[in-house]
Short mmCIF file of C-alpha atoms and ligand atoms in Angstrom, two decimals:
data_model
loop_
_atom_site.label_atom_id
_atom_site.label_comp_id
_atom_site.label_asym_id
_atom_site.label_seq_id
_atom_site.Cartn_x
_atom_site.Cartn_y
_atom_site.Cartn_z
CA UNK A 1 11.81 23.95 -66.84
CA UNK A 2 14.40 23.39 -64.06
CA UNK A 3 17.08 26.17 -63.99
CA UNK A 4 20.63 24.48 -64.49
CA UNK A 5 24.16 25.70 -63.49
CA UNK A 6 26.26 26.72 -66.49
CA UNK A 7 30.04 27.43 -66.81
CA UNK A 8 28.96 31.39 -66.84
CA UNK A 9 27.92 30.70 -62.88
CA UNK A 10 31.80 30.22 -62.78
CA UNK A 11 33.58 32.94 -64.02
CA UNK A 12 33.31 36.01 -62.38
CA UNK A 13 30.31 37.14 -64.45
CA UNK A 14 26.95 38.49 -62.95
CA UNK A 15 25.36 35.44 -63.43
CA UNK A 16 27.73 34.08 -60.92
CA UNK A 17 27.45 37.36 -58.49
CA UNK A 18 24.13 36.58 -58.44
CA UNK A 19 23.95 32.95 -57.95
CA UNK A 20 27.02 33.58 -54.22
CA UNK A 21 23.83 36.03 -53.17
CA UNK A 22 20.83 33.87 -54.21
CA UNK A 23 22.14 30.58 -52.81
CA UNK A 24 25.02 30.87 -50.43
CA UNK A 25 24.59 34.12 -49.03
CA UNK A 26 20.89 33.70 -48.55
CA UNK A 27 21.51 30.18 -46.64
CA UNK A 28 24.69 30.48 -44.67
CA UNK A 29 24.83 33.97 -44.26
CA UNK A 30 26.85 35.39 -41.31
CA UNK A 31 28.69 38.41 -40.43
CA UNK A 32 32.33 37.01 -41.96
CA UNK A 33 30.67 35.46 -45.08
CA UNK A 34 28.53 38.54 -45.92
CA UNK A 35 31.34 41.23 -46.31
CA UNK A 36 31.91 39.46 -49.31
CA UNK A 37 35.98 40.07 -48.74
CA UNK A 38 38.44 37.95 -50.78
CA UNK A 39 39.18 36.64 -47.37
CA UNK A 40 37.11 36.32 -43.89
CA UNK A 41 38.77 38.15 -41.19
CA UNK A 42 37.73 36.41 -37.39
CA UNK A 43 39.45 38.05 -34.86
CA UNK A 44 43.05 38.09 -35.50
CA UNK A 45 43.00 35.61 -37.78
CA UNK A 46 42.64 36.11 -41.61
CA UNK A 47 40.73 32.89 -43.51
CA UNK A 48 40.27 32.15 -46.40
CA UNK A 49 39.74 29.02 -49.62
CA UNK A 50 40.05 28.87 -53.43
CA UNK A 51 39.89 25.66 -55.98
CA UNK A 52 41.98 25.60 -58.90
CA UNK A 53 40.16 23.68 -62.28
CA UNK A 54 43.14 25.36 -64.72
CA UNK A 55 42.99 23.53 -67.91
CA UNK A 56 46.00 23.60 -69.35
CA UNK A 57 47.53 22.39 -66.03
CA UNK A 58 51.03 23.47 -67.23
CA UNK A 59 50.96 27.13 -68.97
CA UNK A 60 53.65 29.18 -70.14
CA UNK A 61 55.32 31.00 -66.71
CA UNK A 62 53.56 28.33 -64.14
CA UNK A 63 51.22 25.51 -63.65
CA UNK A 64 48.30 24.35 -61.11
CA UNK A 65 50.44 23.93 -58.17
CA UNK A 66 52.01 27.28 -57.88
CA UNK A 67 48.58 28.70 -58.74
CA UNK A 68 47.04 27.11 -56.22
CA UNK A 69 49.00 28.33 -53.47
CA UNK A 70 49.57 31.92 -54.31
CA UNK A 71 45.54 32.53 -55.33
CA UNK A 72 44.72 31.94 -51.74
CA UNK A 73 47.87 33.23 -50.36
CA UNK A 74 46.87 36.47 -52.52
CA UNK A 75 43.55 36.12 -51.48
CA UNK A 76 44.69 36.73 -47.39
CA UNK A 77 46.93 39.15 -48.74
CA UNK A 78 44.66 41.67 -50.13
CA UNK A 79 42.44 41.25 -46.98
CA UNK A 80 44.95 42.50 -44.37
CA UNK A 81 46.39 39.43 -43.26
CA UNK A 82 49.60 37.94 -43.58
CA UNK A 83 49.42 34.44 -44.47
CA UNK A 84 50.71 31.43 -42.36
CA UNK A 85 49.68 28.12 -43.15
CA UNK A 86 47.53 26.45 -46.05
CA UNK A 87 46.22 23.46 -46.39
CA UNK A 88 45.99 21.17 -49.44
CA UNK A 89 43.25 19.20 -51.13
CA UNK A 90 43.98 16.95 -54.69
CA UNK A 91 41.50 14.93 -56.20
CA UNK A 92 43.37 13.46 -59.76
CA UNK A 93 41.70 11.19 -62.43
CA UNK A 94 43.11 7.46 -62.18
CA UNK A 95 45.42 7.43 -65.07
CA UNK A 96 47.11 11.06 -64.36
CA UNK A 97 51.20 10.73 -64.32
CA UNK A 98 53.05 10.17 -61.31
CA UNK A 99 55.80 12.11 -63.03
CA UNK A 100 53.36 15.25 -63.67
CA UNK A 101 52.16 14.84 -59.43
CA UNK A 102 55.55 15.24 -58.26
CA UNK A 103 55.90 17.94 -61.06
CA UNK A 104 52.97 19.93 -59.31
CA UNK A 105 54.18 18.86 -56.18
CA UNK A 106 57.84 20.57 -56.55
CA UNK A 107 56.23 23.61 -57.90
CA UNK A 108 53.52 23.99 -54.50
CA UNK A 109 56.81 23.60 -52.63
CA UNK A 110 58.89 26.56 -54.15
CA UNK A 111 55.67 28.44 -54.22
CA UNK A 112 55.17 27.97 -50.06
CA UNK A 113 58.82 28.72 -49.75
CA UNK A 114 58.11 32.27 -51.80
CA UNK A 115 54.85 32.67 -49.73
CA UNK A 116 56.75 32.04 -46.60
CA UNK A 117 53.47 29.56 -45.74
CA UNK A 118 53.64 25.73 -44.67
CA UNK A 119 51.37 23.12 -45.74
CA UNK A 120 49.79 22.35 -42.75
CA UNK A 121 47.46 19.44 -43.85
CA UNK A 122 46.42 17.74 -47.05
CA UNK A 123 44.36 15.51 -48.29
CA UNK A 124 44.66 13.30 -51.81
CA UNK A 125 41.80 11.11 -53.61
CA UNK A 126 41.74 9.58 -56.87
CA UNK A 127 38.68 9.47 -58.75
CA UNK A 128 37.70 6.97 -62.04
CA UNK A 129 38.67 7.68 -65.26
CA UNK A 130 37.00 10.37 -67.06
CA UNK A 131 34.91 11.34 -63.81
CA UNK A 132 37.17 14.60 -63.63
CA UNK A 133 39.71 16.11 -65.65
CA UNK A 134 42.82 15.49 -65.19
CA UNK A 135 43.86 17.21 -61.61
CA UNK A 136 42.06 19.72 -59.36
CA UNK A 137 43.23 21.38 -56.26
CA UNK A 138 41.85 23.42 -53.03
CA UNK A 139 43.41 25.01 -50.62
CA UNK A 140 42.30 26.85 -47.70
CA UNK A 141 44.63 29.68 -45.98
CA UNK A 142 45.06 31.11 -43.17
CA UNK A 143 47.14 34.12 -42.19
CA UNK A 144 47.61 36.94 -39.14
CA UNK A 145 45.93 40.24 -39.17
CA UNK A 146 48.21 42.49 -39.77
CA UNK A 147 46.71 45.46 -36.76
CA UNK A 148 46.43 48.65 -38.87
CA UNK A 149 45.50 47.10 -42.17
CA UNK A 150 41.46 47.61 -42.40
CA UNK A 151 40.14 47.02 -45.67
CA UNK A 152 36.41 47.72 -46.02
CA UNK A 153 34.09 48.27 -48.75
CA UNK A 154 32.36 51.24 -46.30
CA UNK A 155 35.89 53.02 -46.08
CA UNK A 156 36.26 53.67 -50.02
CA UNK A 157 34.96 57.27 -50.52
CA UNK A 158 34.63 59.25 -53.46
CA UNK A 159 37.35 61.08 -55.24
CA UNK A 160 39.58 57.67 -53.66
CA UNK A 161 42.33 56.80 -56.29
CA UNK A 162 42.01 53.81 -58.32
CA UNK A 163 45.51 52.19 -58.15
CA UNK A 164 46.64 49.03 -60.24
CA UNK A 165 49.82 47.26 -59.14
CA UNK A 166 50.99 46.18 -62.63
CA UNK A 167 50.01 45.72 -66.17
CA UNK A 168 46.80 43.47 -66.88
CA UNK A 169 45.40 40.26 -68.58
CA UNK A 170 49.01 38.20 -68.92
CA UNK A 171 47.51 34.94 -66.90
CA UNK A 172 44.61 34.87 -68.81
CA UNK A 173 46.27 35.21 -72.02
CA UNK A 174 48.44 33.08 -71.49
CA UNK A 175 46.49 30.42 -70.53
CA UNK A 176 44.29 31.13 -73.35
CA UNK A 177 47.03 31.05 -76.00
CA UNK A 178 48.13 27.42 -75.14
CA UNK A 179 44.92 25.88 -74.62
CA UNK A 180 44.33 27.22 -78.59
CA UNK A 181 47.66 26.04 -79.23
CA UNK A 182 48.89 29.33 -80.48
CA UNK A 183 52.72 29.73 -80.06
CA UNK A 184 53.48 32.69 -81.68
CA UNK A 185 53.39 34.82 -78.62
CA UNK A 186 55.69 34.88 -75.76
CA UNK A 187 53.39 35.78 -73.07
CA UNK A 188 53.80 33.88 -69.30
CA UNK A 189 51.17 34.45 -66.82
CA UNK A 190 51.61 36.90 -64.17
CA UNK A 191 51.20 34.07 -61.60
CA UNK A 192 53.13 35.24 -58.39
CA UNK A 193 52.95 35.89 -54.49
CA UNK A 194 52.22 39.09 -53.56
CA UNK A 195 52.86 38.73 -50.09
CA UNK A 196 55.85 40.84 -49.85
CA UNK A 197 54.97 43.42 -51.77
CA UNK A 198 51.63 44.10 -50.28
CA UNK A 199 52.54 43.21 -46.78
CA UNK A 200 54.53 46.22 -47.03
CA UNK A 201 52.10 48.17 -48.56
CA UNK A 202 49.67 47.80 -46.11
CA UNK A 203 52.43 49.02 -43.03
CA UNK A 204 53.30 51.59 -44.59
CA UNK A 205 50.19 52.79 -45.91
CA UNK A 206 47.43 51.81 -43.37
CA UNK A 207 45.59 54.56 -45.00
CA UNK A 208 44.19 52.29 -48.30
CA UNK A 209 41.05 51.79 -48.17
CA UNK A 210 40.23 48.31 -49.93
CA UNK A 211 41.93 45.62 -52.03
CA UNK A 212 41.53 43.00 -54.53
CA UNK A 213 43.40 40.37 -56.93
CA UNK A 214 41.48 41.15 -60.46
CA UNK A 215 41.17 37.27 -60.82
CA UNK A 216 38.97 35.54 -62.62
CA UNK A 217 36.58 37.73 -64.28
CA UNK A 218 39.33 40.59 -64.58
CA UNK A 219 39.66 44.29 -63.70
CA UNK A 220 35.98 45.07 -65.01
CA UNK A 221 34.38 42.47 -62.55
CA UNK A 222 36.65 43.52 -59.46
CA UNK A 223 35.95 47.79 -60.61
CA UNK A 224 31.71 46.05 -60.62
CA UNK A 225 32.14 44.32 -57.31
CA UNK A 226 33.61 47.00 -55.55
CA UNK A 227 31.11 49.62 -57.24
CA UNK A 228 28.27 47.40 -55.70
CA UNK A 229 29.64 46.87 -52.49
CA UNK A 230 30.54 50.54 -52.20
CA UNK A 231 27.49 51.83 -53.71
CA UNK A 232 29.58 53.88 -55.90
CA UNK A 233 30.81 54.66 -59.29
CA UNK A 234 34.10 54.45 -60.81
CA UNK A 235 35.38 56.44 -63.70
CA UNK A 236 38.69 54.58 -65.49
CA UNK A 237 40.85 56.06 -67.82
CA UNK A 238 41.59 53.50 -70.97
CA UNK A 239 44.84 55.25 -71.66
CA UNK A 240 46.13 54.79 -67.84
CA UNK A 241 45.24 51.09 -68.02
CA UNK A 242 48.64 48.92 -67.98
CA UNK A 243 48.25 46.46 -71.67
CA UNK A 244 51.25 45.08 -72.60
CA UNK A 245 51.34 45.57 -76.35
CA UNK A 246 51.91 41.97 -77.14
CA UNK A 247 48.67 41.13 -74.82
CA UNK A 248 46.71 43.80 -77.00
CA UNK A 249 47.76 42.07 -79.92
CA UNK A 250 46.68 38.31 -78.75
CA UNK A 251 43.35 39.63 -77.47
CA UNK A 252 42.31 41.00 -80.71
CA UNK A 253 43.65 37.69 -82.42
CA UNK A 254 40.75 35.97 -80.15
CA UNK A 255 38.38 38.59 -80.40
CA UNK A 256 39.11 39.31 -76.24
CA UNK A 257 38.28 42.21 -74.02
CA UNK A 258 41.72 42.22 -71.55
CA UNK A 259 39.55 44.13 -69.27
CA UNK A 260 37.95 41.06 -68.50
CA UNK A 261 40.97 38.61 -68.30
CA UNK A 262 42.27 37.43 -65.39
CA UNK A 263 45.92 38.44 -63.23
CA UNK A 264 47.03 35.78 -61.11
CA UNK A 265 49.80 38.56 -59.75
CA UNK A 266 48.47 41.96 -59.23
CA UNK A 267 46.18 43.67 -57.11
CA UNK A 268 43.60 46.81 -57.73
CA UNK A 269 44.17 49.35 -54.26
CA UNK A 270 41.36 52.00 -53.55
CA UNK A 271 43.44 54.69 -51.86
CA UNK A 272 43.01 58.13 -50.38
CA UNK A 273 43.63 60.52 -52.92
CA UNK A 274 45.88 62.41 -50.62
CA UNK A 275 48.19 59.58 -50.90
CA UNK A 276 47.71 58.05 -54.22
CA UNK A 277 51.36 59.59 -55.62
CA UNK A 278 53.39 58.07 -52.42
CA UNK A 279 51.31 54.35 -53.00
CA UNK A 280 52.35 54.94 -57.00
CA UNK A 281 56.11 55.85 -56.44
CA UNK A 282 56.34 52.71 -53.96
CA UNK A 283 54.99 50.43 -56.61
CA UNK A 284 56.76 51.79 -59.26
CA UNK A 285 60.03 50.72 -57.30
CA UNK A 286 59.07 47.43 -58.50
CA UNK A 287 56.68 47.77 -60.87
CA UNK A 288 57.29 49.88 -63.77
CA UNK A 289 53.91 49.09 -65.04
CA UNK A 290 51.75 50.17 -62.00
CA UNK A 291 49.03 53.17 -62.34
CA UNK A 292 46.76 55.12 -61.07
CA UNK A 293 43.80 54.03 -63.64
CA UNK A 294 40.81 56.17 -62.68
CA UNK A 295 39.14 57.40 -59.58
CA UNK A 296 35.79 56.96 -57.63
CA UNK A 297 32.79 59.07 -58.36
CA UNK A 298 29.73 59.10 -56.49
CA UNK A 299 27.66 61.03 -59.45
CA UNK A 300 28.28 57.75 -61.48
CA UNK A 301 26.52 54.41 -61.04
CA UNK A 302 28.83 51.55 -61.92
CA UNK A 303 31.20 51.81 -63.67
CA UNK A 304 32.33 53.50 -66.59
CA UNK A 305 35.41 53.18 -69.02
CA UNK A 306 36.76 56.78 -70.62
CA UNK A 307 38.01 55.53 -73.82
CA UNK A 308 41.33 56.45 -75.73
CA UNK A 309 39.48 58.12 -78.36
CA UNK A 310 37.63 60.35 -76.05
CA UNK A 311 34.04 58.70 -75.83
CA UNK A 312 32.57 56.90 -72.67
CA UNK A 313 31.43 53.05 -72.45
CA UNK A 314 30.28 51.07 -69.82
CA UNK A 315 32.47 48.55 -68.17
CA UNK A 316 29.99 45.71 -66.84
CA UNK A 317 30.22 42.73 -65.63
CA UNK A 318 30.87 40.12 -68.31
CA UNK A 319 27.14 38.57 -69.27
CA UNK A 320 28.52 35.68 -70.93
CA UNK A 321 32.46 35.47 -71.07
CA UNK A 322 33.38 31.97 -72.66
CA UNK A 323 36.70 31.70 -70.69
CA UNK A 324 35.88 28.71 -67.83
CA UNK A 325 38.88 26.73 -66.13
CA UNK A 326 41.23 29.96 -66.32
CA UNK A 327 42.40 29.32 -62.75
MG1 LIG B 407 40.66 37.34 -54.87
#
């Protein structure tokens, strides 16, 4: 039988680990592609591409435009760079409201201005009815290197701090909540630009060793990816881990691990633990919610969840998470 793609190849699961290394990685491998950063970093530039399927397209706190600039602008971020121009791709189903376009439009605009970015080019096509849904968008990024920031899966070493920037799970909830049409909650999606805030992380602490976003796929694929690309275990602490109560509450209405739901706005630092207190005191300036969540340990092999109760689980990649279109 001929193997078929399936939304699980989408979302951050192993299934789609494994598909980037069996088919892209295997065919257009190269030294930028195969660090298998958030973004590619050539020289002093910092590059880097995301597409944005979101269904709802408008969610409680933002919408597909603002989305997709600040996933790729976050994207450069994380990676060291600082980012400077994007460009912008739009393919919309005939039928879709002009009204809604210049909606999405405005909302890319105040999210550049945030960024500090410029659209630099674009491109717009219209497809037939029902041969896509809706609106989708891409945009590629890039930014500057910033000199000193050198993130690096071979830098992270153990006993490194596992540092969150802010409590977990609020974009994917969100988006969840409205596409089930459940109002009761008042949860907006973390969707923001973390340009400023980790631009000045990474001057003044040169010393971190790696970043991500916890996008799609949430904090336990991000913890996975950067235990396999490390070739190290991490030990988390359930109690550390920033939950808003109300997002607690909505993911055992639908029966979801928040672990595994994505943050449009935060980012998960692996830092020296020599400086782990300075990096938390910094974020806490802004971000009440920010933690140190666990720690890397090289007697470990992936990685593994220290629950509130005192027992031990593992935290795996998600085998078959039915959450597709969440950014
Ligand atoms: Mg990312």
């Amino acid at each position: 039988m001929q193997e078929i793609i399936t939304l699980k190849h989408g979302e951050g699961t192993k299934a789609s680990y494994s598909l980037i290394k069996e088919v892209f990685l295997k065919k257009l491998s190269n030294p930028a592609l195969e660090k298998l950063t958030d973004a590619a970093t050539i020289g002093k530039l910092v590059f880097s591409c995301d597409s944005f399927t979101v269904d709802p397209i408008f969610f409680p706190g933002s919408d597909i435009g603002k989305l997709s600039v600040f996933g790729t602008v976050n994207d450069i971020c994380v990676s060291g760079g600082i980012p400077k121009y994007l460009s912008l791709a739009i393919i919309v189903e005939e039928g879709f409201l002009k009204s809604d376009l210049i909606k999405i439009v405005d909302s890319i605009k105040l999210a550049a201005r945030i960024s500090k970015i410029d659209i630099a080019s674009g491109d717009f096509k219209v497809v037939e009815r029902g041969k896509a849904d809706k609106i989708f968008i891409s945009t590629s990024g890039i930014g500057e290197k910033i000199p000193q920031a050198n993130p690096s899966f071979k830098n992270i070493k153990n006993k490194d701090k596992v540092v969150v920037t802010g409590s977990i799970g609020e974009h994917g909830i969100s988006v969840m909540l409205s596409r089930k049409k459940i109002f009761e909650f008042n949860i907006k999606s973390d969707c923001q630009s973390l340009n400023k805030l980790v631009t000045s992380l990474w001057m003044k602490f040169p010393q971190i060793n790696f970043m991500r976003d916890p996008t799609r796929g949430g904090i336990a694929s991000v913890l996975n990816e950067i235990s396999l690309g490390s070739r190290k275990g991490i030990r988390v602490f359930e109690e550390a881990i920033p939950v808003r109560r109300d997002v607690k509450a909505a993911c055992e209405i639908l029966g979801i691990d928040p672990y595994y739901l994505a943050c449009e706005g935060r980012a998960i630092l692996i830092v020296p633990n020599t400086i782990s207190n300075k990096v938390l005191n910094f974020l806490k300036k802004t971000s009440k919610s920010a933690a140190i969540i666990g720690e890397i340990d090289s007697s470990l092999k992936g990685v593994l969840l220290e629950t509130v109760s005192g027992g031990e689980r593992i935290l795996d990649f998600s085998h078959s998470f039915n959450l597709p279109r969440i950014c």
